[in-house]
Amino acid sequence: MADPIIEPVVTAAAAAAAAAAVVGEGEDVEITEDELPKRVTFLDYLKSPIVELIVGQGDQNSTLSAHQDLLTQSPFFEQKCADFAAGGPRRINLAEEDVDAMGSFLEYLYKGEYFPKRIGEHLEPDASLPEVDENGEQLLKHARVYNLAEKFFMPALKALAHSKIHRTTSTALGEIQYARYVYQTTSRTDTTIRKPIATFWATRSHVLRHEAEEEFRAMCLEFPQFGFDVLSLVLDQKEQQQGGGSSQLASVGVLPQETPASQRGRKRARQ
């Protein structure tokens, strides 16, 4: 679950008990009201200053607003807000960021979730989108949020976005668009998001290439690391099979290889 926005209430009794444990049993401890931790309420967040976020470029440029004390849950924004000049504008330029992804980020700050919400092993239905992600739009939404969470040092949001990727039903063309974005925008060392992609294609390439052969070929030429990652997993699987051992791919929760009858509307492997 996401990091809670409102801090838990600390009672006087709890504070006294904690102090007693530090000082030592049997010693008298006097706790004054000024020493008690302050309870932060949601209203306190709403009373904090408004910060303007200038997001996107050109036709996509938008001005978003958020309360400073919510933004500063992110170390990235904590530093940005600390740099504000006294009496000056509270404005942060985020020209390189995606407006929709920033909207999801702000929704998470205020609600602890972003649409579509997780419901068990599924995602909340979105009537405006098809059930199967034909062009990768739904996968890309969560991948962009994942990248924002990485940049803004929000590990709980990063894990949430990643889990939603693996709850999205997609097609081969959608998977190619998603893979291209990930290999273009993430670090080579980010195996959290890259390895499941390579694994997905390694276990389904004999089927998926018939649906998107040209796109798959173009992807391998554009991003040789993608082709290498997929090939390495395929060869590893072959070695495991020839050696009579269990496949390394199965050990990380990869779905078994699919037959042509199961091509459309595949669920991604849970990672």
Tab-separated table of C-alpha atoms in Angstrom:
chain	number	residue	atom	x	y	z
A	1	MET	CA	0.000	0.000	0.000
A	2	ALA	CA	1.021	3.608	-0.401
A	3	ASP	CA	2.678	5.683	2.265
A	4	PRO	CA	-0.038	7.157	4.514
A	5	ILE	CA	-0.534	10.889	4.193
A	6	ILE	CA	-1.694	11.552	7.738
A	7	GLU	CA	0.640	10.693	10.564
A	8	PRO	CA	-0.688	8.509	13.395
A	9	VAL	CA	-1.846	10.164	16.587
A	10	VAL	CA	0.640	9.989	19.443
A	11	THR	CA	-1.059	10.035	22.836
A	12	ALA	CA	0.407	11.394	26.027
A	13	ALA	CA	0.291	7.921	27.564
A	14	ALA	CA	2.251	6.433	24.677
A	15	ALA	CA	4.854	9.184	24.852
A	16	ALA	CA	5.244	8.712	28.598
A	17	ALA	CA	5.641	4.965	28.173
A	18	ALA	CA	8.314	5.454	25.535
A	19	ALA	CA	10.189	7.923	27.722
A	20	ALA	CA	10.020	5.553	30.669
A	21	ALA	CA	11.539	2.806	28.577
A	22	VAL	CA	14.476	5.053	27.687
A	23	VAL	CA	15.109	6.437	31.168
A	24	GLY	CA	14.656	3.157	32.968
A	25	GLU	CA	11.958	1.352	34.841
A	26	GLY	CA	11.114	2.743	38.270
A	27	GLU	CA	12.406	6.264	37.600
A	28	ASP	CA	10.019	9.194	37.676
A	29	VAL	CA	9.600	10.841	34.299
A	30	GLU	CA	7.805	14.105	33.815
A	31	ILE	CA	6.430	14.762	30.323
A	32	THR	CA	5.371	18.298	29.577
A	33	GLU	CA	2.806	19.158	26.926
A	34	ASP	CA	5.439	20.980	24.871
A	35	GLU	CA	7.491	17.784	24.581
A	36	LEU	CA	4.707	15.704	23.026
A	37	PRO	CA	5.020	15.085	19.286
A	38	LYS	CA	2.605	17.208	17.328
A	39	ARG	CA	-0.223	15.399	15.578
A	40	VAL	CA	-0.300	16.312	11.885
A	41	THR	CA	-3.770	16.300	10.371
A	42	PHE	CA	-4.877	16.410	6.766
A	43	LEU	CA	-6.120	19.936	7.452
A	44	ASP	CA	-2.561	20.928	8.361
A	45	TYR	CA	-1.452	19.846	4.904
A	46	LEU	CA	-4.229	21.878	3.301
A	47	LYS	CA	-3.167	24.981	5.252
A	48	SER	CA	0.343	24.845	3.819
A	49	PRO	CA	1.331	27.195	0.969
A	50	ILE	CA	0.309	26.450	-2.611
A	51	VAL	CA	3.101	25.587	-5.035
A	52	GLU	CA	2.734	26.059	-8.793
A	53	LEU	CA	4.067	23.275	-10.995
A	54	ILE	CA	4.745	24.249	-14.616
A	55	VAL	CA	4.552	20.902	-16.415
A	56	GLY	CA	5.221	19.988	-20.046
A	57	GLN	CA	6.089	22.012	-23.106
A	58	GLY	CA	4.260	23.594	-26.027
A	59	ASP	CA	0.655	22.490	-26.400
A	60	GLN	CA	1.134	20.126	-23.461
A	61	ASN	CA	2.233	22.877	-21.088
A	62	SER	CA	0.004	23.073	-18.021
A	63	THR	CA	0.086	24.740	-14.625
A	64	LEU	CA	-0.793	22.427	-11.757
A	65	SER	CA	-1.056	23.314	-8.073
A	66	ALA	CA	-0.364	21.384	-4.897
A	67	HIS	CA	0.047	22.035	-1.184
A	68	GLN	CA	3.688	22.325	-0.207
A	69	ASP	CA	3.552	20.027	2.817
A	70	LEU	CA	2.199	17.238	0.612
A	71	LEU	CA	4.782	17.805	-2.094
A	72	THR	CA	7.638	17.684	0.395
A	73	GLN	CA	6.884	14.040	1.161
A	74	SER	CA	9.135	13.647	-1.880
A	75	PRO	CA	12.815	14.434	-1.154
A	76	PHE	CA	13.022	15.895	-4.664
A	77	PHE	CA	10.345	18.490	-3.928
A	78	GLU	CA	11.568	18.982	-0.376
A	79	GLN	CA	14.842	20.292	-1.822
A	80	LYS	CA	13.062	22.375	-4.472
A	81	CYS	CA	10.840	24.029	-1.867
A	82	ALA	CA	13.798	24.663	0.434
A	83	ASP	CA	15.334	26.740	-2.363
A	84	PHE	CA	12.387	29.149	-2.547
A	85	ALA	CA	13.400	32.728	-1.792
A	86	ALA	CA	11.603	34.370	1.110
A	87	GLY	CA	8.595	36.259	-0.225
A	88	GLY	CA	9.282	35.044	-3.762
A	89	PRO	CA	7.116	32.899	-6.051
A	90	ARG	CA	6.580	29.280	-5.144
A	91	ARG	CA	6.985	27.841	-8.623
A	92	ILE	CA	8.746	24.741	-9.940
A	93	ASN	CA	9.459	24.151	-13.626
A	94	LEU	CA	8.936	20.553	-14.771
A	95	ALA	CA	9.093	21.082	-18.522
A	96	GLU	CA	10.362	17.560	-19.244
A	97	GLU	CA	7.591	15.759	-17.383
A	98	ASP	CA	4.367	14.263	-18.723
A	99	VAL	CA	1.236	16.132	-17.595
A	100	ASP	CA	-0.911	13.026	-17.168
A	101	ALA	CA	1.789	11.249	-15.165
A	102	MET	CA	2.142	14.302	-12.909
A	103	GLY	CA	-1.619	14.247	-12.415
A	104	SER	CA	-1.375	10.644	-11.237
A	105	PHE	CA	1.523	11.572	-8.948
A	106	LEU	CA	-0.487	14.362	-7.319
A	107	GLU	CA	-3.525	12.101	-7.017
A	108	TYR	CA	-1.323	9.637	-5.148
A	109	LEU	CA	-0.077	12.357	-2.777
A	110	TYR	CA	-3.613	13.372	-1.842
A	111	LYS	CA	-5.316	9.962	-1.864
A	112	GLY	CA	-2.599	7.356	-1.412
A	113	GLU	CA	-3.614	5.796	-4.785
A	114	TYR	CA	-4.136	6.810	-8.398
A	115	PHE	CA	-6.640	5.699	-11.014
A	116	PRO	CA	-7.168	2.930	-11.899
A	117	LYS	CA	-6.954	1.501	-8.390
A	118	ARG	CA	-5.766	-2.019	-7.671
A	119	ILE	CA	-8.518	-4.480	-6.822
A	120	GLY	CA	-6.838	-7.716	-5.813
A	121	GLU	CA	-5.086	-9.105	-8.888
A	122	HIS	CA	-6.952	-6.740	-11.197
A	123	LEU	CA	-7.328	-3.028	-11.874
A	124	GLU	CA	-10.422	-0.921	-11.503
A	125	PRO	CA	-12.316	-0.888	-14.848
A	126	ASP	CA	-11.959	2.206	-17.029
A	127	ALA	CA	-15.009	2.627	-19.254
A	128	SER	CA	-13.111	5.041	-21.518
A	129	LEU	CA	-10.532	2.413	-22.536
A	130	PRO	CA	-10.762	-1.052	-24.127
A	131	GLU	CA	-10.295	-4.074	-21.876
A	132	VAL	CA	-7.199	-5.093	-23.860
A	133	ASP	CA	-4.403	-2.551	-24.269
A	134	GLU	CA	-3.994	-2.623	-28.050
A	135	ASN	CA	-1.386	0.130	-28.446
A	136	GLY	CA	0.439	0.187	-25.105
A	137	GLU	CA	-1.319	3.322	-23.830
A	138	GLN	CA	-2.268	1.764	-20.502
A	139	LEU	CA	1.154	0.189	-19.972
A	140	LEU	CA	2.855	3.489	-20.781
A	141	LYS	CA	0.713	5.356	-18.253
A	142	HIS	CA	2.029	3.252	-15.392
A	143	ALA	CA	5.575	3.199	-16.790
A	144	ARG	CA	5.635	7.010	-16.800
A	145	VAL	CA	4.414	7.089	-13.197
A	146	TYR	CA	7.128	4.534	-12.354
A	147	ASN	CA	9.782	6.841	-13.834
A	148	LEU	CA	8.404	9.857	-11.964
A	149	ALA	CA	8.476	7.937	-8.702
A	150	GLU	CA	12.094	6.993	-9.375
A	151	LYS	CA	13.026	10.625	-10.046
A	152	PHE	CA	11.091	11.962	-7.054
A	153	PHE	CA	12.422	9.271	-4.645
A	154	MET	CA	8.992	7.771	-3.880
A	155	PRO	CA	9.621	4.001	-3.546
A	156	ALA	CA	6.060	3.110	-2.502
A	157	LEU	CA	4.613	4.832	-5.572
A	158	LYS	CA	7.246	3.172	-7.755
A	159	ALA	CA	6.229	-0.258	-6.456
A	160	LEU	CA	2.542	0.581	-6.930
A	161	ALA	CA	3.023	1.639	-10.558
A	162	HIS	CA	5.103	-1.461	-11.271
A	163	SER	CA	2.407	-3.713	-9.840
A	164	LYS	CA	-0.184	-2.075	-12.102
A	165	ILE	CA	1.924	-2.776	-15.176
A	166	HIS	CA	1.657	-6.469	-14.383
A	167	ARG	CA	-2.109	-6.230	-13.983
A	168	THR	CA	-2.620	-4.837	-17.487
A	169	THR	CA	-3.846	-7.052	-20.303
A	170	SER	CA	-2.078	-6.228	-23.552
A	171	THR	CA	-1.234	-7.289	-27.110
A	172	ALA	CA	2.080	-7.799	-28.874
A	173	LEU	CA	1.975	-4.311	-30.389
A	174	GLY	CA	1.182	-2.806	-26.998
A	175	GLU	CA	4.081	-4.703	-25.449
A	176	ILE	CA	6.487	-3.428	-28.112
A	177	GLN	CA	5.520	0.194	-27.450
A	178	TYR	CA	5.942	-0.365	-23.721
A	179	ALA	CA	9.318	-2.119	-24.159
A	180	ARG	CA	10.593	0.694	-26.413
A	181	TYR	CA	9.687	3.334	-23.821
A	182	VAL	CA	11.318	1.412	-20.972
A	183	TYR	CA	14.570	0.705	-22.826
A	184	GLN	CA	14.690	4.304	-23.970
A	185	THR	CA	14.092	5.970	-20.603
A	186	THR	CA	15.413	3.675	-17.873
A	187	SER	CA	18.880	2.784	-16.700
A	188	ARG	CA	20.477	-0.445	-17.901
A	189	THR	CA	20.860	-1.414	-14.243
A	190	ASP	CA	17.113	-1.099	-13.549
A	191	THR	CA	16.354	-4.809	-13.710
A	192	THR	CA	13.149	-4.305	-11.732
A	193	ILE	CA	11.336	-3.071	-14.830
A	194	ARG	CA	13.609	-4.357	-17.625
A	195	LYS	CA	13.980	-8.019	-16.700
A	196	PRO	CA	10.216	-8.773	-16.765
A	197	ILE	CA	10.070	-7.307	-20.290
A	198	ALA	CA	12.901	-9.501	-21.553
A	199	THR	CA	11.391	-12.492	-19.774
A	200	PHE	CA	7.981	-11.787	-21.285
A	201	TRP	CA	9.390	-11.840	-24.820
A	202	ALA	CA	11.799	-14.719	-24.202
A	203	THR	CA	8.956	-17.045	-23.220
A	204	ARG	CA	6.553	-15.889	-25.946
A	205	SER	CA	8.725	-14.860	-28.906
A	206	HIS	CA	7.741	-17.896	-31.016
A	207	VAL	CA	4.133	-16.693	-30.797
A	208	LEU	CA	4.452	-12.926	-30.531
A	209	ARG	CA	6.721	-12.453	-33.533
A	210	HIS	CA	3.874	-13.565	-35.805
A	211	GLU	CA	1.738	-10.727	-34.430
A	212	ALA	CA	4.420	-8.048	-34.521
A	213	GLU	CA	7.404	-9.476	-36.413
A	214	GLU	CA	8.483	-6.227	-38.069
A	215	GLU	CA	8.019	-4.234	-34.867
A	216	PHE	CA	9.991	-6.829	-32.870
A	217	ARG	CA	12.815	-6.759	-35.421
A	218	ALA	CA	12.898	-2.956	-35.370
A	219	MET	CA	12.973	-3.000	-31.568
A	220	CYS	CA	15.982	-5.342	-31.530
A	221	LEU	CA	17.842	-3.162	-34.036
A	222	GLU	CA	17.018	0.056	-32.210
A	223	PHE	CA	17.879	-1.319	-28.775
A	224	PRO	CA	20.512	-4.086	-29.074
A	225	GLN	CA	20.444	-4.489	-25.295
A	226	PHE	CA	16.811	-5.603	-25.550
A	227	GLY	CA	17.706	-8.256	-28.142
A	228	PHE	CA	20.647	-9.397	-26.045
A	229	ASP	CA	18.524	-9.626	-22.875
A	230	VAL	CA	15.862	-11.691	-24.649
A	231	LEU	CA	18.414	-13.972	-26.348
A	232	SER	CA	20.282	-14.556	-23.077
A	233	LEU	CA	17.108	-15.752	-21.382
A	234	VAL	CA	16.148	-17.973	-24.332
A	235	LEU	CA	19.594	-19.600	-24.356
A	236	ASP	CA	19.527	-20.001	-20.604
A	237	GLN	CA	16.201	-21.775	-20.875
A	238	LYS	CA	17.556	-24.097	-23.561
A	239	GLU	CA	20.575	-24.960	-21.431
A	240	GLN	CA	18.375	-25.696	-18.446
A	241	GLN	CA	16.149	-27.956	-20.524
A	242	GLN	CA	19.063	-29.834	-22.071
A	243	GLY	CA	20.613	-30.293	-18.662
A	244	GLY	CA	17.405	-31.743	-17.302
A	245	GLY	CA	17.103	-29.010	-14.701
A	246	SER	CA	14.229	-26.665	-14.072
A	247	SER	CA	14.261	-23.468	-16.097
A	248	GLN	CA	15.627	-20.364	-14.431
A	249	LEU	CA	12.731	-18.486	-16.007
A	250	ALA	CA	10.206	-20.571	-14.131
A	251	SER	CA	11.987	-19.758	-10.884
A	252	VAL	CA	11.090	-16.090	-11.236
A	253	GLY	CA	7.407	-16.700	-11.820
A	254	VAL	CA	7.320	-16.645	-15.629
A	255	LEU	CA	4.242	-18.003	-17.325
A	256	PRO	CA	4.685	-21.139	-19.474
A	257	GLN	CA	5.087	-20.738	-23.220
A	258	GLU	CA	1.851	-20.005	-24.981
A	259	THR	CA	0.193	-21.595	-27.972
A	260	PRO	CA	-1.222	-19.533	-30.839
A	261	ALA	CA	-4.735	-20.034	-29.482
A	262	SER	CA	-3.875	-17.967	-26.412
A	263	GLN	CA	-2.291	-14.998	-28.157
A	264	ARG	CA	-4.850	-12.239	-27.738
A	265	GLY	CA	-5.398	-10.510	-24.420
A	266	ARG	CA	-2.467	-12.018	-22.530
A	267	LYS	CA	-1.893	-11.240	-18.900
A	268	ARG	CA	1.644	-10.223	-18.053
A	269	ALA	CA	3.740	-12.372	-15.745
A	270	ARG	CA	3.515	-11.323	-12.102
A	271	GLN	CA	6.917	-10.069	-11.016
